[in-house]
Amino acid sequence: MIGFPLLLIPIAIVNILVFLMPGVSFTDPIVTLSLMSRAAWTVTFGDALLALGLLLLLLEVVKGSRPGGKYFMDHALALLVCGGAAAEFLLLPRFGNSVFFLLVLMTLVDFLGGVMLRLRQRRLRAATAGRSAIVVAEAPASQPASAQPAPLPVQDNAPQPRPEPVAPPPLATIEPAHSSPSASAADQARSVLDVRPGAPTEPPR
């Protein structure tokens, strides 16, 4: 979409005043305001046109600062407005005044500022595209390493499996020795020691 050059509005108003209203001068007062200092401020046609031009120049700068805010045709139209206004200022005597000169200067600032903003945005886009290309190129190289699972850390103090308790061998049942009424206490004690597990056995007598 082609943007309309806003500074064409005050230029068109000046042309209307010059060609269609020759009796109107840029120094004619529009309104007189009383300030807090009790001074009387007289606003003329020239002052109103310059204030309007400044506001429209601010809007043009805001439009140009947006990403993709101005295209090539917008800059071409701004250049045509600047060239036409400069030609009127130099060739036509009714346009040779300070008010119209300042309007021509605003159109030139609009054109040069739009071109500088466009070049700056292009450099920023190129730098951003270069950084994104570097990131995309480095991503496949780091992907296999990240896909491998990380080895689990070896813990020295890991709990070791406890050995199963070994049941002790069953004790041999001690049967009372059948002794004769005539056996002594020493023979009964010797017979008890002979039946303990692990004790050396003596051959029978």
mmCIF file of C-alpha atoms in Angstrom:
data_model
loop_
_atom_site.group_PDB
_atom_site.id
_atom_site.type_symbol
_atom_site.label_atom_id
_atom_site.label_comp_id
_atom_site.label_asym_id
_atom_site.label_seq_id
_atom_site.Cartn_x
_atom_site.Cartn_y
_atom_site.Cartn_z
ATOM 1 C CA MET A 1 0.000 0.000 0.000
ATOM 2 C CA ILE A 2 1.365 3.405 -1.011
ATOM 3 C CA GLY A 3 1.578 5.913 1.831
ATOM 4 C CA PHE A 4 0.275 9.394 1.244
ATOM 5 C CA PRO A 5 2.919 12.130 1.783
ATOM 6 C CA LEU A 6 1.402 14.152 4.614
ATOM 7 C CA LEU A 7 3.534 17.233 3.988
ATOM 8 C CA LEU A 8 1.688 17.683 0.731
ATOM 9 C CA ILE A 9 -1.216 19.101 2.784
ATOM 10 C CA PRO A 10 0.482 22.381 3.891
ATOM 11 C CA ILE A 11 2.067 22.737 0.425
ATOM 12 C CA ALA A 12 -1.398 22.429 -1.141
ATOM 13 C CA ILE A 13 -2.817 25.009 1.294
ATOM 14 C CA VAL A 14 -0.086 27.471 0.290
ATOM 15 C CA ASN A 15 -0.872 26.914 -3.386
ATOM 16 C CA ILE A 16 -4.572 27.539 -2.697
ATOM 17 C CA LEU A 17 -3.764 30.779 -0.890
ATOM 18 C CA VAL A 18 -1.431 31.971 -3.665
ATOM 19 C CA PHE A 19 -3.475 31.050 -6.752
ATOM 20 C CA LEU A 20 -7.101 31.168 -5.544
ATOM 21 C CA MET A 21 -6.905 33.761 -2.763
ATOM 22 C CA PRO A 22 -4.373 36.367 -3.912
ATOM 23 C CA GLY A 23 -5.575 38.918 -1.371
ATOM 24 C CA VAL A 24 -4.587 36.730 1.602
ATOM 25 C CA SER A 25 -1.081 37.197 2.974
ATOM 26 C CA PHE A 26 0.968 34.882 5.179
ATOM 27 C CA THR A 27 1.321 37.680 7.699
ATOM 28 C CA ASP A 28 -2.402 38.213 8.141
ATOM 29 C CA PRO A 29 -3.439 37.490 11.752
ATOM 30 C CA ILE A 30 -5.779 34.597 12.442
ATOM 31 C CA VAL A 31 -6.263 34.959 16.190
ATOM 32 C CA THR A 32 -4.694 36.905 19.048
ATOM 33 C CA LEU A 33 -4.121 35.069 22.327
ATOM 34 C CA SER A 34 -3.445 36.584 25.725
ATOM 35 C CA LEU A 35 -0.726 34.717 27.613
ATOM 36 C CA MET A 36 -0.226 34.442 31.377
ATOM 37 C CA SER A 37 2.471 37.090 31.131
ATOM 38 C CA ARG A 38 -0.239 39.448 29.756
ATOM 39 C CA ALA A 39 1.511 39.520 26.424
ATOM 40 C CA ALA A 40 -0.588 39.372 23.271
ATOM 41 C CA TRP A 41 0.452 36.602 20.875
ATOM 42 C CA THR A 42 -0.819 37.048 17.343
ATOM 43 C CA VAL A 43 -1.039 33.856 15.294
ATOM 44 C CA THR A 44 -0.724 34.417 11.534
ATOM 45 C CA PHE A 45 -1.385 32.174 8.529
ATOM 46 C CA GLY A 46 2.320 31.479 8.262
ATOM 47 C CA ASP A 47 2.598 30.405 11.903
ATOM 48 C CA ALA A 48 -0.365 28.048 11.547
ATOM 49 C CA LEU A 49 1.084 26.480 8.387
ATOM 50 C CA LEU A 50 4.467 25.930 10.054
ATOM 51 C CA ALA A 51 2.856 24.348 13.133
ATOM 52 C CA LEU A 52 0.811 22.064 10.887
ATOM 53 C CA GLY A 53 3.927 21.123 8.918
ATOM 54 C CA LEU A 54 5.829 20.217 12.077
ATOM 55 C CA LEU A 55 3.032 17.974 13.324
ATOM 56 C CA LEU A 56 2.776 16.217 9.960
ATOM 57 C CA LEU A 57 6.571 15.779 9.858
ATOM 58 C CA LEU A 58 6.385 14.052 13.247
ATOM 59 C CA LEU A 59 3.755 11.661 11.875
ATOM 60 C CA GLU A 60 5.938 10.941 8.847
ATOM 61 C CA VAL A 61 8.871 10.057 11.119
ATOM 62 C CA VAL A 62 6.652 7.733 13.152
ATOM 63 C CA LYS A 63 5.432 6.044 9.965
ATOM 64 C CA GLY A 64 8.975 5.575 8.686
ATOM 65 C CA SER A 65 10.290 4.140 11.978
ATOM 66 C CA ARG A 66 7.910 1.182 11.889
ATOM 67 C CA PRO A 67 9.238 -2.083 10.341
ATOM 68 C CA GLY A 68 8.290 -1.923 6.684
ATOM 69 C CA GLY A 69 6.523 1.379 7.289
ATOM 70 C CA LYS A 70 7.696 3.004 4.052
ATOM 71 C CA TYR A 71 8.287 1.492 0.635
ATOM 72 C CA PHE A 72 10.184 2.744 -2.391
ATOM 73 C CA MET A 73 7.134 4.495 -3.811
ATOM 74 C CA ASP A 74 6.654 6.434 -0.562
ATOM 75 C CA HIS A 75 10.200 7.794 -0.796
ATOM 76 C CA ALA A 76 9.673 8.628 -4.462
ATOM 77 C CA LEU A 77 6.514 10.601 -3.664
ATOM 78 C CA ALA A 78 8.285 12.464 -0.850
ATOM 79 C CA LEU A 79 11.078 13.351 -3.280
ATOM 80 C CA LEU A 80 8.555 14.615 -5.846
ATOM 81 C CA VAL A 81 6.848 16.817 -3.242
ATOM 82 C CA CYS A 82 10.214 18.220 -2.147
ATOM 83 C CA GLY A 83 11.322 18.876 -5.725
ATOM 84 C CA GLY A 84 8.033 20.560 -6.703
ATOM 85 C CA ALA A 85 8.010 22.780 -3.621
ATOM 86 C CA ALA A 86 11.653 23.757 -4.157
ATOM 87 C CA ALA A 87 10.886 24.636 -7.785
ATOM 88 C CA GLU A 88 7.982 26.880 -6.715
ATOM 89 C CA PHE A 89 10.170 28.577 -4.115
ATOM 90 C CA LEU A 90 12.904 29.329 -6.648
ATOM 91 C CA LEU A 91 10.822 30.172 -9.738
ATOM 92 C CA LEU A 92 7.592 31.834 -8.553
ATOM 93 C CA PRO A 93 7.835 35.211 -6.768
ATOM 94 C CA ARG A 94 4.729 34.692 -4.614
ATOM 95 C CA PHE A 95 6.356 31.640 -3.000
ATOM 96 C CA GLY A 96 9.589 33.428 -2.124
ATOM 97 C CA ASN A 97 9.089 33.871 1.602
ATOM 98 C CA SER A 98 10.391 32.351 4.813
ATOM 99 C CA VAL A 99 7.205 30.378 5.537
ATOM 100 C CA PHE A 100 7.321 28.454 2.288
ATOM 101 C CA PHE A 101 11.096 27.960 2.571
ATOM 102 C CA LEU A 102 10.636 26.263 5.947
ATOM 103 C CA LEU A 103 7.936 24.030 4.458
ATOM 104 C CA VAL A 104 10.312 23.032 1.650
ATOM 105 C CA LEU A 105 12.972 22.260 4.269
ATOM 106 C CA MET A 106 10.509 20.005 6.111
ATOM 107 C CA THR A 107 9.831 18.030 2.924
ATOM 108 C CA LEU A 108 13.580 17.560 2.453
ATOM 109 C CA VAL A 109 13.968 16.349 6.056
ATOM 110 C CA ASP A 110 11.084 13.941 5.492
ATOM 111 C CA PHE A 111 12.744 12.436 2.412
ATOM 112 C CA LEU A 112 16.255 12.144 3.872
ATOM 113 C CA GLY A 113 14.995 10.860 7.221
ATOM 114 C CA GLY A 114 12.883 8.175 5.540
ATOM 115 C CA VAL A 115 15.837 6.977 3.449
ATOM 116 C CA MET A 116 18.145 6.817 6.483
ATOM 117 C CA LEU A 117 15.566 4.900 8.514
ATOM 118 C CA ARG A 118 15.055 2.460 5.652
ATOM 119 C CA LEU A 119 18.782 1.786 5.338
ATOM 120 C CA ARG A 120 19.109 1.284 9.085
ATOM 121 C CA GLN A 121 16.222 -1.192 9.151
ATOM 122 C CA ARG A 122 17.785 -3.104 6.259
ATOM 123 C CA ARG A 123 21.103 -3.406 8.107
ATOM 124 C CA LEU A 124 19.308 -4.607 11.223
ATOM 125 C CA ARG A 125 17.395 -7.246 9.254
ATOM 126 C CA ALA A 126 20.601 -8.436 7.590
ATOM 127 C CA ALA A 127 22.369 -8.727 10.943
ATOM 128 C CA THR A 128 19.419 -10.604 12.455
ATOM 129 C CA ALA A 129 19.269 -12.993 9.491
ATOM 130 C CA GLY A 130 23.006 -13.662 9.783
ATOM 131 C CA ARG A 131 22.741 -14.505 13.466
ATOM 132 C CA SER A 132 19.777 -16.817 12.880
ATOM 133 C CA ALA A 133 21.664 -18.597 10.069
ATOM 134 C CA ILE A 134 24.624 -19.192 12.375
ATOM 135 C CA VAL A 135 22.341 -20.628 15.058
ATOM 136 C CA VAL A 136 20.636 -22.953 12.545
ATOM 137 C CA ALA A 137 24.014 -24.124 11.212
ATOM 138 C CA GLU A 138 25.319 -24.926 14.683
ATOM 139 C CA ALA A 139 22.167 -26.737 15.795
ATOM 140 C CA PRO A 140 22.655 -30.044 13.775
ATOM 141 C CA ALA A 141 26.245 -30.374 14.982
ATOM 142 C CA SER A 142 25.220 -30.295 18.600
ATOM 143 C CA GLN A 143 22.136 -32.481 18.192
ATOM 144 C CA PRO A 144 23.815 -36.001 18.191
ATOM 145 C CA ALA A 145 25.770 -35.227 21.318
ATOM 146 C CA SER A 146 22.684 -34.078 23.124
ATOM 147 C CA ALA A 147 20.687 -37.124 21.934
ATOM 148 C CA GLN A 148 22.994 -39.570 23.735
ATOM 149 C CA PRO A 149 21.925 -40.261 27.316
ATOM 150 C CA ALA A 150 24.332 -39.038 29.914
ATOM 151 C CA PRO A 151 26.109 -41.805 31.873
ATOM 152 C CA LEU A 152 24.917 -42.279 35.386
ATOM 153 C CA PRO A 153 27.422 -41.255 38.028
ATOM 154 C CA VAL A 154 29.143 -44.096 39.823
ATOM 155 C CA GLN A 155 28.556 -43.942 43.515
ATOM 156 C CA ASP A 156 31.218 -45.469 45.723
ATOM 157 C CA ASN A 157 28.940 -45.635 48.685
ATOM 158 C CA ALA A 158 26.234 -47.591 46.860
ATOM 159 C CA PRO A 159 24.624 -50.195 49.119
ATOM 160 C CA GLN A 160 26.087 -53.650 48.563
ATOM 161 C CA PRO A 161 23.851 -56.707 48.657
ATOM 162 C CA ARG A 162 23.923 -58.312 52.035
ATOM 163 C CA PRO A 163 24.916 -61.985 52.172
ATOM 164 C CA GLU A 164 22.158 -64.314 53.111
ATOM 165 C CA PRO A 165 22.512 -65.598 56.646
ATOM 166 C CA VAL A 166 23.741 -69.151 56.821
ATOM 167 C CA ALA A 167 21.775 -71.298 59.159
ATOM 168 C CA PRO A 168 24.017 -72.904 61.778
ATOM 169 C CA PRO A 169 24.285 -76.678 61.640
ATOM 170 C CA PRO A 170 21.814 -78.424 63.866
ATOM 171 C CA LEU A 171 23.183 -79.358 67.170
ATOM 172 C CA ALA A 172 23.373 -82.985 67.873
ATOM 173 C CA THR A 173 20.901 -84.085 70.355
ATOM 174 C CA ILE A 174 22.486 -85.165 73.428
ATOM 175 C CA GLU A 175 21.042 -88.323 74.643
ATOM 176 C CA PRO A 176 21.630 -89.213 78.165
ATOM 177 C CA ALA A 177 24.108 -91.966 78.485
ATOM 178 C CA HIS A 178 22.709 -95.139 79.749
ATOM 179 C CA SER A 179 25.055 -96.033 82.454
ATOM 180 C CA SER A 180 24.964 -98.737 84.845
ATOM 181 C CA PRO A 181 24.308 -98.028 88.434
ATOM 182 C CA SER A 182 27.927 -98.693 89.035
ATOM 183 C CA ALA A 183 29.279 -95.983 86.567
ATOM 184 C CA SER A 184 31.102 -93.118 88.188
ATOM 185 C CA ALA A 185 30.589 -89.347 87.640
ATOM 186 C CA ALA A 186 33.823 -89.145 85.587
ATOM 187 C CA ASP A 187 32.583 -91.694 83.085
ATOM 188 C CA GLN A 188 29.328 -89.772 82.600
ATOM 189 C CA ALA A 189 31.198 -86.502 81.904
ATOM 190 C CA ARG A 190 33.479 -88.257 79.399
ATOM 191 C CA SER A 191 30.506 -89.613 77.578
ATOM 192 C CA VAL A 192 28.964 -86.112 77.257
ATOM 193 C CA LEU A 193 32.176 -84.678 75.748
ATOM 194 C CA ASP A 194 32.350 -87.491 73.215
ATOM 195 C CA VAL A 195 29.025 -86.599 71.603
ATOM 196 C CA ARG A 196 29.716 -82.849 71.047
ATOM 197 C CA PRO A 197 30.166 -81.866 67.399
ATOM 198 C CA GLY A 198 33.754 -81.187 66.428
ATOM 199 C CA ALA A 199 35.193 -83.005 69.462
ATOM 200 C CA PRO A 200 37.666 -85.805 68.717
ATOM 201 C CA THR A 201 36.167 -89.169 69.114
ATOM 202 C CA GLU A 202 38.005 -91.867 70.912
ATOM 203 C CA PRO A 203 37.914 -95.418 69.808
ATOM 204 C CA PRO A 204 35.797 -97.563 71.945
ATOM 205 C CA ARG A 205 37.639 -99.413 74.570
#
